[in-house]
XYZ file of C-alpha atoms in Angstrom:
146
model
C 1.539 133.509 66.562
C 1.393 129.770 65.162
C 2.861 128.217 68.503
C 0.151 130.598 70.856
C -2.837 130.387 68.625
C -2.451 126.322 67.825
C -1.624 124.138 70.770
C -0.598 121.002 68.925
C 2.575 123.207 67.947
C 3.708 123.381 71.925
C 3.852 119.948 71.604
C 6.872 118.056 70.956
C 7.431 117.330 67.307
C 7.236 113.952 65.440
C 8.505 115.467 62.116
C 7.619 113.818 58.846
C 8.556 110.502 58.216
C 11.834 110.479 56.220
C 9.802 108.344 53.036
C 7.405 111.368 53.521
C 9.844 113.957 53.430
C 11.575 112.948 50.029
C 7.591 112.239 48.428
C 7.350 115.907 49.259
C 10.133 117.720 48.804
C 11.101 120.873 50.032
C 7.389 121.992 50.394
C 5.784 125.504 49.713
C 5.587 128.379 52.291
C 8.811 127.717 53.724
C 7.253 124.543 55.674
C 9.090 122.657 58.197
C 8.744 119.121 57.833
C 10.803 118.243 61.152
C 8.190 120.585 62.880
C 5.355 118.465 61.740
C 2.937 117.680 64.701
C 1.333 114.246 63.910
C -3.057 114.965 64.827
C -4.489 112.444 66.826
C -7.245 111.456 65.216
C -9.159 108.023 65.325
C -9.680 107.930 61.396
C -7.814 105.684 59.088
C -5.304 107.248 57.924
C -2.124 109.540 59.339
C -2.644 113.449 59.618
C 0.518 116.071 60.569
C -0.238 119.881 61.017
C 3.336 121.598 59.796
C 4.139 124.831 60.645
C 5.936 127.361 57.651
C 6.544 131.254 57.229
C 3.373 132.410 57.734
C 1.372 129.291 56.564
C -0.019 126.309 58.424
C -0.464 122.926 56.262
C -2.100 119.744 57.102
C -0.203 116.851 55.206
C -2.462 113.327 54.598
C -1.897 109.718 54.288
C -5.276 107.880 53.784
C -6.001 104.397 52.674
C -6.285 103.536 49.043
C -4.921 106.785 47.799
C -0.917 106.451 46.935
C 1.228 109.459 47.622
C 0.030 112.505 50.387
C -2.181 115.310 50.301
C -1.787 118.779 51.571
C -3.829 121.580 52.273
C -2.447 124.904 53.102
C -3.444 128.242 54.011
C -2.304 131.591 55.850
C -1.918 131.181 59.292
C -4.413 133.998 59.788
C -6.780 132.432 57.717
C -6.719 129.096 60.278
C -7.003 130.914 63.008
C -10.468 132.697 61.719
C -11.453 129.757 59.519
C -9.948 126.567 60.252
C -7.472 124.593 57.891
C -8.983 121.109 57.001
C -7.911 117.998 54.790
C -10.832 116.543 52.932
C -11.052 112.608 51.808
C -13.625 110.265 50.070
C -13.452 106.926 51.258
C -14.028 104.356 48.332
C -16.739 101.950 48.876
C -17.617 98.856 47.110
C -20.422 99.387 44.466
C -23.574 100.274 45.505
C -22.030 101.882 48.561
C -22.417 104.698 50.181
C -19.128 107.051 49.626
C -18.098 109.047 52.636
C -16.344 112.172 53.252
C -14.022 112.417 55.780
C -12.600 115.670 56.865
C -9.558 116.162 59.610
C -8.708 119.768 60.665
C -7.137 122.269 63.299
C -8.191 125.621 64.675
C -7.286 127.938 67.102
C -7.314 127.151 70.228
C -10.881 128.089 72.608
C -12.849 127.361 69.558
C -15.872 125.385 70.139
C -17.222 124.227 67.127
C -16.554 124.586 63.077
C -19.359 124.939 61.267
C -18.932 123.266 58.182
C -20.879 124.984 55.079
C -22.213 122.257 52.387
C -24.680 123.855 49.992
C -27.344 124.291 52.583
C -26.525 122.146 54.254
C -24.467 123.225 57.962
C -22.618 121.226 59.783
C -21.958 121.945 63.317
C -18.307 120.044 64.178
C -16.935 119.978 67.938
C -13.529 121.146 68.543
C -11.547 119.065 70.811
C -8.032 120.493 71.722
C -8.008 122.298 68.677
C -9.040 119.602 66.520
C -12.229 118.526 64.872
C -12.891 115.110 62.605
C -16.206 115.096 60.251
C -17.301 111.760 58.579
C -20.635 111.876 57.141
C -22.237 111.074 53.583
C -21.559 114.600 52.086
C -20.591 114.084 47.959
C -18.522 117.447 47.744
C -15.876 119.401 49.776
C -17.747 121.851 51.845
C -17.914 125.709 50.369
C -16.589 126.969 53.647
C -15.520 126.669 57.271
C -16.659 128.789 60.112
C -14.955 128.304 63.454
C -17.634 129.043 66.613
């Protein structure tokens, strides 16, 4: 279901980077790390979506945070909702902090609507990917794909 529903995981693989790989360790949900897809995104940064046993996880690299992030969740789950990694960019004081968000969802979606307090976000998908930066000061409540 992972390799119909998600195109990026017909692609070849890049795998993890080996320095990556041993930050990580084995992973959770029986993830993959030489299945990783890297996302190409135009966002500082380096984004991978990985594959596992019924789980999809997005692994992150983003400037002026050490280490990686992840963000997992059932691959039924990203198919209906989306799977996202959210970031806040530092800024120098008296800036304005931004939130960037990188994510993946099925493929034929359109847009994610991205659910901030009120506040609705309407994100195009692009082969199954979708990038937010905007001035947002929390992780959005919810994802709806369109």
């Amino acid at each position: 279901m992972q390799r119909r529903s998600f195109a990026l995981l017909r692609m070849r693989p890049d795998g993890l980077p080996p320095a990556l790989r041993q930050l990580l360790g084995n992973g959770r949900f029986g993830v993959n790390w030489a299945l990783a897809k890297r996302i190409p995104v135009s966002l500082p940064g380096a984004y991978w979506l990985v594959p596992g046993r019924g789980h999809l996880c997005l692994v992150s690299q983003v400037p002026d945070v050490p280490g990686a992030g992840t963000a997992c969740n059932e691959t039924w789950r990203a198919r209906r909702e989306g799977l996202a990694t959210i970031s806040f960019e530092r800024t120098p004081p008296g800036g304005r902090q931004a939130r960037v968000m990188v994510g993946v969802t099925r493929d034929g979606a359109r847009r994610v609507l991205v659910h901030t307090g009120a506040a609705v976000a309407a994100v195009p998908v692009v082969n199954g990917i979708f990038t937010l930066r905007d001035g947002a000061d929390a992780p959005p409540d919810r994802l709806s794909v369109r």
